[in-house]
Tab-separated table of C-alpha atoms and ligand atoms in Angstrom:
chain	number	residue	atom	x	y	z
A	21	MET	CA	50.111	-88.954	3.957
A	22	HIS	CA	52.489	-91.371	2.943
A	23	SER	CA	52.150	-92.123	-0.507
A	24	HIS	CA	51.796	-88.503	-1.380
A	25	THR	CA	55.289	-88.171	0.091
A	26	LEU	CA	55.962	-91.201	-2.077
A	27	LEU	CA	54.872	-89.566	-5.200
A	28	GLU	CA	57.261	-86.507	-4.320
A	29	THR	CA	60.370	-88.447	-3.587
A	30	ASP	CA	63.365	-88.444	-5.659
A	31	THR	CA	63.578	-92.302	-5.715
A	32	LEU	CA	60.570	-92.131	-7.926
A	33	HIS	CA	62.599	-90.211	-10.391
A	34	ASP	CA	64.268	-92.665	-12.451
A	35	THR	CA	60.824	-94.728	-13.044
A	36	THR	CA	58.995	-91.521	-14.015
A	37	ALA	CA	61.920	-90.859	-16.545
A	38	HIS	CA	61.205	-94.284	-17.944
A	39	HIS	CA	57.579	-93.299	-18.218
A	40	ALA	CA	58.043	-89.911	-19.228
A	41	SER	CA	57.546	-90.318	-23.093
A	42	ARG	CA	54.155	-92.043	-22.460
A	43	SER	CA	51.123	-89.753	-23.294
A	44	VAL	CA	47.951	-89.492	-21.194
A	45	ALA	CA	44.615	-88.329	-21.917
A	46	VAL	CA	42.380	-87.841	-19.145
A	47	ILE	CA	38.769	-87.892	-19.570
A	48	GLY	CA	36.529	-85.668	-17.299
A	49	GLY	CA	37.836	-82.306	-15.889
A	50	SER	CA	36.527	-82.260	-12.280
A	51	ALA	CA	38.044	-83.198	-9.013
A	52	ALA	CA	39.315	-86.696	-9.736
A	53	GLY	CA	40.425	-86.170	-13.211
A	54	PHE	CA	42.066	-82.904	-12.633
A	55	PHE	CA	43.956	-84.149	-9.458
A	56	THR	CA	45.538	-86.912	-11.599
A	57	ALA	CA	46.257	-84.597	-14.263
A	58	ASN	CA	48.075	-82.522	-11.973
A	59	LEU	CA	50.440	-85.429	-10.255
A	60	LEU	CA	51.100	-86.796	-13.778
A	61	ALA	CA	51.915	-83.441	-15.433
A	62	LYS	CA	54.141	-82.505	-12.463
A	63	ARG	CA	56.295	-85.637	-12.999
A	64	GLY	CA	56.766	-84.359	-16.906
A	65	LEU	CA	54.224	-86.871	-18.422
A	66	PRO	CA	52.604	-84.908	-21.422
A	67	VAL	CA	48.801	-84.803	-20.186
A	68	ARG	CA	45.928	-83.505	-21.760
A	69	VAL	CA	42.455	-83.291	-20.284
A	70	ILE	CA	39.261	-83.811	-22.029
A	71	GLU	CA	36.073	-82.273	-20.581
A	72	ARG	CA	32.673	-81.854	-22.367
A	73	ILE	CA	31.553	-78.601	-20.672
A	74	GLU	CA	32.677	-75.655	-22.211
A	75	SER	CA	33.789	-73.319	-19.759
A	76	LEU	CA	34.922	-74.175	-16.441
A	77	GLU	CA	31.893	-73.414	-14.522
A	78	PRO	CA	30.820	-76.771	-13.508
A	79	ALA	CA	27.610	-77.348	-11.226
A	80	GLU	CA	27.788	-75.607	-7.770
A	81	ARG	CA	27.358	-77.818	-4.723
A	82	THR	CA	27.953	-77.418	-1.269
A	83	LEU	CA	29.809	-80.432	0.009
A	84	ILE	CA	31.360	-81.829	3.468
A	85	VAL	CA	34.856	-83.281	3.535
A	86	THR	CA	37.112	-84.528	6.166
A	87	HIS	CA	40.442	-82.234	7.059
A	88	ARG	CA	42.190	-84.905	5.226
A	89	MET	CA	41.553	-83.173	2.074
A	90	ARG	CA	43.877	-80.444	3.190
A	91	SER	CA	46.925	-82.850	3.540
A	92	LEU	CA	46.021	-84.378	0.268
A	93	LEU	CA	45.664	-81.094	-1.733
A	94	GLY	CA	47.821	-78.425	0.277
A	95	ARG	CA	47.022	-74.836	-0.750
A	96	THR	CA	44.847	-75.450	-3.259
A	97	ALA	CA	42.165	-76.426	-0.545
A	98	ASP	CA	42.319	-72.851	0.717
A	99	GLY	CA	40.276	-71.621	-2.148
A	100	CYS	CA	37.277	-73.718	-1.795
A	101	ILE	CA	36.608	-73.795	2.023
A	102	LEU	CA	33.558	-72.277	3.135
A	103	ASN	CA	33.277	-73.268	6.654
A	104	GLU	CA	34.585	-75.402	9.257
A	105	ILE	CA	32.671	-77.911	11.479
A	106	ARG	CA	33.121	-78.947	15.078
A	107	ARG	CA	30.468	-81.368	15.793
A	108	PHE	CA	27.839	-83.698	14.567
A	109	GLU	CA	24.035	-83.592	16.376
A	110	LEU	CA	22.308	-86.876	15.455
A	111	PHE	CA	18.359	-87.107	15.705
A	112	THR	CA	16.108	-89.963	15.704
A	113	ASP	CA	12.642	-90.045	16.960
A	114	GLY	CA	12.739	-87.327	19.582
A	115	ARG	CA	16.436	-88.290	20.926
A	116	ALA	CA	19.745	-86.591	19.930
A	117	ALA	CA	23.271	-87.299	20.459
A	118	THR	CA	26.223	-85.027	20.062
A	119	VAL	CA	29.458	-86.251	18.637
A	120	PRO	CA	32.371	-83.630	18.654
A	121	LEU	CA	34.883	-83.859	15.964
A	122	LYS	CA	38.607	-83.733	17.071
A	123	HIS	CA	39.810	-82.354	13.459
A	124	PRO	CA	37.011	-80.164	12.165
A	125	ASP	CA	35.366	-81.323	8.986
A	126	LEU	CA	35.443	-79.009	6.091
A	127	ILE	CA	32.410	-77.333	4.027
A	128	ILE	CA	33.572	-76.810	0.544
A	129	GLU	CA	31.983	-75.598	-2.740
A	130	ARG	CA	32.635	-77.979	-5.441
A	131	ARG	CA	32.976	-75.410	-8.625
A	132	LYS	CA	35.787	-73.443	-6.535
A	133	LEU	CA	37.751	-77.023	-5.765
A	134	ILE	CA	37.606	-77.776	-9.428
A	135	GLN	CA	38.358	-74.653	-10.632
A	136	GLY	CA	41.700	-74.601	-8.255
A	137	LEU	CA	42.477	-78.110	-9.501
A	138	ALA	CA	42.170	-77.038	-13.006
A	139	ALA	CA	44.458	-74.065	-12.539
A	140	GLU	CA	47.200	-76.350	-10.714
A	141	ALA	CA	46.950	-78.915	-13.471
A	142	GLY	CA	47.636	-76.205	-15.925
A	143	GLN	CA	50.553	-74.887	-14.338
A	144	SER	CA	51.957	-78.233	-14.051
A	145	GLY	CA	51.674	-78.287	-18.034
A	146	ALA	CA	48.507	-80.395	-18.472
A	147	LYS	CA	46.665	-79.213	-21.666
A	148	ILE	CA	43.008	-78.600	-20.835
A	149	GLU	CA	40.571	-79.045	-23.696
A	150	LEU	CA	36.871	-77.861	-22.687
A	151	GLY	CA	33.913	-78.430	-24.701
A	152	THR	CA	35.435	-81.683	-25.736
A	153	ARG	CA	33.699	-85.068	-25.430
A	154	PHE	CA	35.112	-88.300	-25.151
A	155	HIS	CA	33.489	-90.973	-27.570
A	156	SER	CA	35.622	-94.194	-27.384
A	157	VAL	CA	38.876	-95.790	-27.516
A	158	HIS	CA	40.640	-98.743	-29.100
A	159	PRO	CA	43.999	-100.025	-29.528
A	160	ASN	CA	46.532	-99.806	-32.352
A	161	GLY	CA	50.037	-100.845	-33.185
A	162	ARG	CA	51.692	-97.760	-31.243
A	163	GLY	CA	49.020	-97.555	-28.279
A	164	LEU	CA	45.286	-96.196	-27.804
A	165	VAL	CA	43.551	-94.123	-30.438
A	166	VAL	CA	41.045	-91.761	-28.395
A	167	GLU	CA	37.872	-90.550	-30.727
A	168	ILE	CA	36.775	-87.514	-29.424
A	169	GLU	CA	34.119	-84.830	-30.445
A	170	ARG	CA	34.417	-80.950	-30.374
A	171	CYS	CA	31.161	-79.948	-28.792
A	172	ALA	CA	30.653	-76.751	-30.760
A	173	GLY	CA	29.835	-78.336	-34.200
A	174	GLY	CA	33.708	-79.123	-34.616
A	175	GLY	CA	33.347	-82.925	-35.291
A	176	ARG	CA	34.941	-85.986	-34.636
A	177	GLU	CA	38.774	-86.219	-34.189
A	178	GLU	CA	41.242	-88.905	-33.130
A	179	LEU	CA	44.110	-88.624	-30.728
A	180	HIS	CA	47.083	-90.887	-29.527
A	181	ALA	CA	47.461	-91.692	-25.960
A	182	ASP	CA	49.416	-94.476	-24.482
A	183	VAL	CA	47.332	-94.199	-21.053
A	184	VAL	CA	43.438	-93.069	-20.673
A	185	VAL	CA	42.330	-92.138	-17.383
A	186	GLY	CA	38.576	-92.341	-16.982
A	187	GLY	CA	37.610	-89.387	-14.625
A	188	ASP	CA	34.159	-89.066	-16.080
A	189	GLY	CA	31.766	-89.669	-13.556
A	190	ALA	CA	29.275	-92.222	-12.376
A	191	ALA	CA	27.914	-92.965	-15.984
A	192	SER	CA	31.474	-93.008	-17.296
A	193	ARG	CA	31.867	-93.648	-21.013
A	194	VAL	CA	35.098	-94.626	-20.563
A	195	ALA	CA	34.520	-97.456	-18.407
A	196	ARG	CA	31.433	-98.876	-20.473
A	197	SER	CA	33.123	-98.434	-23.709
A	198	THR	CA	36.118	-100.714	-22.172
A	199	GLY	CA	34.334	-103.284	-20.652
A	200	TRP	CA	33.631	-102.508	-17.010
A	201	ALA	CA	30.188	-103.400	-15.600
A	202	PRO	CA	27.890	-100.321	-14.996
A	203	LEU	CA	27.548	-98.948	-11.633
A	204	LYS	CA	24.319	-99.151	-9.458
A	205	THR	CA	23.651	-95.332	-8.689
A	206	VAL	CA	21.500	-93.402	-5.852
A	207	PRO	CA	20.086	-89.887	-6.201
A	208	LEU	CA	21.379	-87.083	-3.713
A	209	MET	CA	19.452	-84.316	-3.357
A	210	GLN	CA	20.168	-80.946	-1.333
A	211	ALA	CA	18.012	-77.931	-1.035
A	212	ILE	CA	20.118	-74.699	0.029
A	213	VAL	CA	17.935	-73.104	2.876
A	214	PRO	CA	18.285	-70.015	5.197
A	215	LEU	CA	19.959	-71.615	8.406
A	216	PRO	CA	17.407	-72.185	11.247
A	217	LYS	CA	18.093	-69.769	13.887
A	218	ASP	CA	18.765	-72.290	16.554
A	219	MET	CA	21.466	-73.630	14.762
A	220	SER	CA	25.142	-72.993	15.323
A	221	PRO	CA	27.147	-72.578	12.095
A	222	ASP	CA	29.892	-74.981	13.283
A	223	THR	CA	27.337	-77.965	14.100
A	224	VAL	CA	26.149	-80.379	11.244
A	225	ARG	CA	22.661	-81.823	12.061
A	226	VAL	CA	21.680	-85.588	10.825
A	227	TRP	CA	18.311	-87.117	11.200
A	228	PHE	CA	17.598	-90.927	10.615
A	229	VAL	CA	14.119	-91.401	9.437
A	230	PRO	CA	13.986	-95.380	8.293
A	231	GLN	CA	10.612	-94.803	7.037
A	232	ASP	CA	11.763	-92.272	4.242
A	233	THR	CA	15.192	-93.388	3.599
A	234	PRO	CA	17.790	-96.191	4.449
A	235	TYR	CA	20.287	-93.487	4.682
A	236	PHE	CA	19.686	-90.212	6.281
A	237	TYR	CA	18.963	-86.277	5.803
A	238	TRP	CA	21.406	-84.015	6.846
A	239	LEU	CA	22.007	-80.117	7.166
A	240	ILE	CA	25.203	-78.532	6.554
A	241	PRO	CA	26.134	-75.072	7.398
A	242	GLU	CA	28.141	-73.233	4.665
A	243	SER	CA	27.921	-70.013	6.423
A	244	SER	CA	26.148	-68.123	9.463
A	245	THR	CA	23.043	-67.861	7.279
A	246	ARG	CA	22.761	-70.464	4.897
A	247	GLY	CA	23.139	-74.365	4.846
A	248	ALA	CA	22.323	-77.258	2.674
A	249	LEU	CA	19.831	-79.705	3.696
A	250	GLY	CA	20.076	-83.078	1.685
A	251	VAL	CA	18.980	-86.689	1.420
A	252	ILE	CA	19.985	-89.657	-0.226
A	253	GLY	CA	17.211	-91.935	-1.484
A	254	GLU	CA	16.651	-94.968	-3.482
A	255	SER	CA	14.377	-93.581	-6.352
A	256	GLY	CA	14.475	-89.959	-7.901
A	257	PRO	CA	11.064	-89.004	-7.696
A	258	GLU	CA	10.470	-90.423	-3.980
A	259	THR	CA	13.966	-88.756	-2.877
A	260	LYS	CA	12.476	-85.361	-4.434
A	261	ARG	CA	9.135	-85.650	-2.436
A	262	SER	CA	10.649	-86.831	0.831
A	263	LEU	CA	12.965	-83.948	0.624
A	264	GLU	CA	10.086	-81.559	-0.089
A	265	LEU	CA	8.177	-82.871	2.973
A	266	PHE	CA	11.217	-82.663	5.325
A	267	LEU	CA	11.393	-79.051	4.207
A	268	GLN	CA	7.837	-78.381	4.995
A	269	LYS	CA	7.967	-80.057	8.288
A	270	ARG	CA	10.978	-77.776	9.421
A	271	LYS	CA	9.125	-74.760	7.961
A	272	LEU	CA	12.214	-74.261	5.394
A	273	ASP	CA	12.032	-72.746	1.947
A	274	ALA	CA	14.537	-73.798	-0.661
A	275	LEU	CA	16.457	-70.916	-2.416
A	276	ASP	CA	18.144	-73.432	-4.693
A	277	PHE	CA	18.415	-77.040	-5.384
A	278	GLN	CA	21.645	-79.189	-6.107
A	279	GLY	CA	21.573	-82.753	-7.350
A	280	ALA	CA	22.744	-85.733	-9.088
A	281	ARG	CA	23.304	-89.455	-9.130
A	282	ILE	CA	26.165	-90.747	-7.431
A	283	PRO	CA	27.472	-94.521	-7.395
A	284	VAL	CA	27.013	-96.947	-4.889
A	285	TYR	CA	30.089	-98.937	-4.103
A	286	SER	CA	29.282	-102.762	-3.524
A	287	ARG	CA	32.584	-104.115	-4.238
A	288	TRP	CA	35.977	-103.042	-5.141
A	289	VAL	CA	36.288	-101.838	-8.831
A	290	PRO	CA	39.906	-103.051	-10.214
A	291	VAL	CA	41.084	-99.465	-11.363
A	292	GLN	CA	43.211	-100.964	-14.531
A	293	ARG	CA	42.702	-102.772	-17.665
A	294	ARG	CA	45.205	-103.563	-20.754
A	295	LEU	CA	44.146	-102.432	-24.038
A	296	GLY	CA	46.369	-103.554	-26.657
A	297	ASN	CA	49.810	-101.875	-25.810
A	298	GLY	CA	47.922	-99.383	-23.763
A	299	SER	CA	46.207	-99.046	-20.448
A	300	VAL	CA	42.916	-97.492	-19.033
A	301	TYR	CA	42.347	-96.663	-15.598
A	302	LEU	CA	39.440	-95.324	-13.696
A	303	VAL	CA	39.413	-92.740	-10.908
A	304	GLY	CA	36.800	-91.195	-8.545
A	305	ASP	CA	32.835	-91.791	-9.168
A	306	ALA	CA	33.780	-93.712	-12.204
A	307	ALA	CA	35.299	-96.122	-10.196
A	308	ALA	CA	32.900	-95.982	-7.331
A	309	GLN	CA	35.347	-94.470	-4.874
A	310	VAL	CA	32.821	-93.400	-2.535
A	311	LYS	CA	32.103	-94.052	0.775
A	312	VAL	CA	28.589	-95.919	0.888
A	313	SER	CA	27.816	-95.277	4.351
A	314	THR	CA	27.844	-91.696	4.090
A	315	VAL	CA	27.880	-91.287	0.337
A	316	GLY	CA	30.930	-88.904	0.110
A	317	GLY	CA	33.364	-89.001	-2.588
A	318	ILE	CA	35.426	-86.216	-2.741
A	319	VAL	CA	38.306	-87.518	-0.609
A	320	THR	CA	38.123	-91.022	-1.588
A	321	GLY	CA	38.095	-89.667	-5.463
A	322	LEU	CA	41.313	-87.694	-4.593
A	323	ARG	CA	42.720	-90.766	-2.815
A	324	GLY	CA	41.798	-92.891	-6.070
A	325	ALA	CA	43.567	-90.532	-8.180
A	326	LEU	CA	46.665	-90.355	-5.898
A	327	GLY	CA	46.918	-93.984	-6.175
A	328	VAL	CA	46.304	-94.186	-10.096
A	329	ALA	CA	49.095	-91.678	-10.657
A	330	GLU	CA	51.089	-93.627	-8.405
A	331	ALA	CA	50.330	-96.768	-10.402
A	332	ILE	CA	50.992	-95.333	-13.523
A	333	LEU	CA	54.269	-93.449	-12.457
A	334	THR	CA	55.806	-96.519	-10.797
A	335	GLY	CA	54.389	-99.019	-13.285
A	336	GLY	CA	53.607	-101.282	-10.043
A	337	PRO	CA	50.747	-101.597	-7.328
A	338	SER	CA	49.903	-98.504	-5.390
A	339	ARG	CA	49.989	-98.641	-1.653
A	340	GLU	CA	47.535	-95.749	-1.555
A	341	LEU	CA	44.936	-97.885	-3.702
A	342	ARG	CA	45.516	-100.789	-1.404
A	343	SER	CA	44.617	-98.475	1.975
A	344	LEU	CA	41.729	-96.880	0.003
A	345	ARG	CA	40.285	-100.422	-0.651
A	346	ARG	CA	40.426	-101.323	2.743
A	347	GLU	CA	38.349	-98.174	3.676
A	348	LEU	CA	35.801	-98.456	1.136
A	349	ASN	CA	35.189	-101.996	2.130
A	350	PHE	CA	34.786	-100.809	5.728
A	351	HIS	CA	32.502	-98.364	4.914
A	352	LEU	CA	30.492	-101.022	2.919
A	353	LEU	CA	30.378	-103.120	6.247
A	354	LEU	CA	28.855	-100.502	7.953
A	355	ARG	CA	26.416	-99.540	5.208
A	356	ARG	CA	25.346	-103.241	5.023
A	357	SER	CA	25.005	-103.566	8.745
A	358	MET	CA	22.836	-100.250	8.704
A	359	HIS	CA	20.855	-100.499	5.587
A	360	HIS	CA	17.977	-102.396	7.158
A	361	PHE	CA	17.820	-100.743	10.716
A	362	GLN	CA	14.364	-99.757	11.932
A	363	GLN	CA	13.348	-96.884	13.865
A	364	SER	CA	13.869	-99.338	17.133
A	365	ASP	CA	17.622	-99.696	15.919
A	366	TYR	CA	18.385	-96.093	15.405
A	367	SER	CA	16.861	-95.169	18.893
A	368	HIS	CA	18.954	-97.832	20.459
A	369	LEU	CA	22.027	-96.601	18.508
A	370	VAL	CA	21.854	-93.051	19.489
A	371	ASP	CA	21.031	-93.994	23.104
A	372	LEU	CA	24.366	-95.919	23.058
A	373	LEU	CA	26.350	-93.086	21.582
A	374	ASN	CA	27.413	-92.462	25.179
A	375	ALA	CA	30.079	-90.133	26.617
A	376	SER	CA	32.593	-92.877	25.874
A	377	ALA	CA	31.505	-94.230	22.619
A	378	ARG	CA	31.475	-90.317	21.433
A	379	GLN	CA	35.014	-89.480	22.746
A	380	SER	CA	36.207	-92.724	20.512
A	381	LEU	CA	34.434	-91.043	17.597
A	382	SER	CA	35.878	-87.694	18.147
A	383	GLU	CA	39.324	-89.033	18.305
A	384	HIS	CA	39.514	-89.658	14.828
A	385	ASP	CA	38.406	-87.852	11.710
A	386	ARG	CA	35.483	-89.683	9.932
A	387	ASP	CA	37.807	-91.290	7.245
A	388	GLU	CA	39.553	-93.316	9.890
A	389	ALA	CA	36.531	-95.198	10.177
A	390	TRP	CA	38.352	-98.472	10.934
A	391	LYS	CA	39.926	-96.975	13.881
A	392	ILE	CA	36.621	-95.833	15.356
A	393	LEU	CA	35.200	-99.327	14.786
A	394	TRP	CA	37.643	-100.789	16.877
A	395	ARG	CA	37.588	-98.010	19.703
A	396	VAL	CA	33.796	-98.704	19.762
A	397	CYS	CA	34.041	-102.354	19.569
A	398	VAL	CA	36.458	-102.118	22.868
A	399	GLN	CA	34.061	-99.634	24.536
A	400	GLN	CA	30.603	-100.450	23.400
A	401	PRO	CA	30.203	-104.073	22.481
A	402	LYS	CA	26.402	-103.630	22.182
A	403	LEU	CA	27.047	-101.181	19.326
A	404	VAL	CA	28.565	-104.138	17.562
A	405	LEU	CA	25.847	-106.581	18.162
A	406	LEU	CA	23.434	-104.079	16.905
A	407	GLY	CA	25.656	-103.776	13.716
A	408	LEU	CA	25.779	-107.774	13.393
A	409	ARG	CA	21.961	-107.970	13.390
A	410	GLY	CA	21.999	-105.581	10.717
A	411	LEU	CA	23.963	-107.940	8.682
A	412	LEU	CA	22.334	-110.854	9.490
A	413	MET	CA	19.013	-109.227	8.485
A	414	ASN	CA	20.399	-107.970	5.433
A	415	ARG	CA	21.805	-111.805	4.313
A	416	PRO	CA	19.021	-112.724	2.229
A	417	SER	CA	18.732	-109.528	0.524
A	418	ARG	CA	22.085	-108.244	0.263
A	419	ARG	CA	21.371	-107.015	-3.164
A	420	ALA	CA	19.437	-104.146	-1.514
A	421	ALA	CA	22.678	-102.311	-0.613
A	422	GLU	CA	24.515	-102.969	-3.713
B	518	LIG	C1	24.090	-82.973	-4.469
B	518	LIG	C2	25.430	-83.849	-4.056
B	518	LIG	C3	25.933	-83.909	-2.829
B	518	LIG	C4	27.430	-84.298	-2.472
B	518	LIG	N1	27.854	-84.289	-1.486
B	518	LIG	C5	29.003	-84.598	-1.116
B	518	LIG	C6	29.702	-84.336	0.086
B	518	LIG	O1	28.946	-83.656	0.972
B	518	LIG	N2	30.934	-84.905	0.660
B	518	LIG	C7	31.370	-85.739	-0.396
B	518	LIG	O2	32.494	-85.993	-0.316
B	518	LIG	N3	30.879	-85.913	-1.510
B	518	LIG	C8	29.714	-85.642	-1.992
B	518	LIG	N4	29.189	-85.818	-3.193
B	518	LIG	C9	29.773	-86.909	-4.095
B	518	LIG	C10	30.653	-85.835	-4.849
B	518	LIG	O3	30.192	-84.851	-5.041
B	518	LIG	C11	31.515	-86.915	-6.053
B	518	LIG	O4	31.764	-87.913	-5.378
B	518	LIG	C12	32.587	-86.231	-6.886
B	518	LIG	O5	32.213	-85.024	-7.231
B	518	LIG	C13	33.041	-86.881	-7.947
B	518	LIG	O6	33.936	-86.410	-8.550
B	518	LIG	P1	34.452	-87.063	-9.827
B	518	LIG	O7	35.736	-86.082	-10.040
B	518	LIG	O8	34.871	-88.573	-9.370
B	518	LIG	O9	33.456	-86.950	-10.962
B	518	LIG	P2	32.389	-85.866	-11.399
B	518	LIG	O10	32.410	-84.673	-10.668
B	518	LIG	O11	31.077	-86.501	-11.624
B	518	LIG	O12	33.123	-85.296	-12.817
B	518	LIG	C14	32.963	-86.189	-14.035
B	518	LIG	C15	33.542	-85.168	-15.034
B	518	LIG	O13	33.528	-85.998	-16.608
B	518	LIG	C16	32.956	-85.143	-17.361
B	518	LIG	N5	32.433	-86.159	-18.508
B	518	LIG	C17	31.607	-87.066	-18.403
B	518	LIG	N6	31.257	-87.593	-19.452
B	518	LIG	C18	32.339	-87.316	-20.368
B	518	LIG	C19	32.609	-87.389	-21.916
B	518	LIG	N7	32.100	-88.377	-22.538
B	518	LIG	N8	33.551	-86.565	-22.150
B	518	LIG	C20	34.430	-85.469	-21.665
B	518	LIG	N9	33.894	-85.249	-20.214
B	518	LIG	C21	33.102	-86.135	-19.628
B	518	LIG	C22	31.546	-84.341	-16.569
B	518	LIG	O14	31.070	-83.144	-17.531
B	518	LIG	C23	32.500	-84.027	-15.429
B	518	LIG	O15	33.140	-82.594	-15.294
B	518	LIG	C24	27.733	-85.352	-3.374
B	518	LIG	C25	27.044	-85.390	-4.677
B	518	LIG	C26	25.864	-84.881	-4.947
B	518	LIG	C27	25.391	-84.999	-6.449
């Protein structure tokens, strides 16, 4: 990844030396926060990570990411990979299409990913403070005063930072307390289930059921015996009910449930604000760095972290953030075009995924979606018409996708 390489080149050394005395408080010790902390600490900046949970045992979640995670994280990625996916099967109304992937997608375990990133940040010199809740931030003559609260009855404390990075998720308190607008969120729920006997562990299944959700259901195998069956909805109770009914229909018993609200990307969220003599940045879910077509936020959150680290170190614009913005906007276009698809549109879509379109989908990984669209346009103009119809239908009620 060119920007990753940029961060590691010696040409940045002088600029970094210029910033070396700037202290950084990263709020939120999860994927985006720890990755930012590691990149900055590795460059010699004094970094503290403020995380409210008391031990490094964040909620378990089975996630699917593109192979790009490997190039972003290198060996750190290895510790959290459970399985590799080589094809997608798409179902709607009795129809099916198979999409092979050129580069396998990865099934990962969130807790292990976070633990690996925390260990790396610690080795690079970041100070990790668990059981500590961010409360507020305000400027003083020297920089920023960060007010924190020790969770185990330790009371409030103030600490100094020149830069605050909010990696504190969809309901980011850093963003709210420094003037960013709240983000719209949607519920995402998954059930851990025994893998159905007719299912191969290298294949993900996706079902489009527009009467239940404008998004989709999925089943991702984490091993040859278990998988995560999930759905994205619009309201919490309805999403839970849809998931339960879907499980019943497929005669699957949930072994466990995982869920949380995730932000809906509706426009680019500027990642930086000046506060007196200091700066505040947002990374990951806090900045809605989530692909709104598939609601995946790990790789895009890591890219956001990389871009913000680049911006802090160089004091200038970041190429990674520019490219991330293009990617997120493209996924927004896809979501807006599909958000009001009816059953007949999905049936048409699956029918249209003929051999040539499938090939063009599999020649890229899922994160390079703009290239996919270009190839599909060239080979399947009808798909584009379908998308345009969705966009036009969406126009009067655009807010539905926001
Ligand atoms: C069930 C489910 C399945 C998903 N599946 C996928 C998937 O398959 N692929 C994919 O790419 N993405 C998936 N996502 C989305 C993905 O998990 C998120 O986009 C990603 O984890 C966001 O990471 P983050 O580091 O930005 O924020 P978070 O992981 O939300 O971390 C925020 C951190 O900040 C801490 N914090 C919050 N407030 C404070 C405070 N005041 N003080 C101190 N600390 C604070 C929290 O404790 C937490 O550790 C899924 C989400 C869910 C809920």
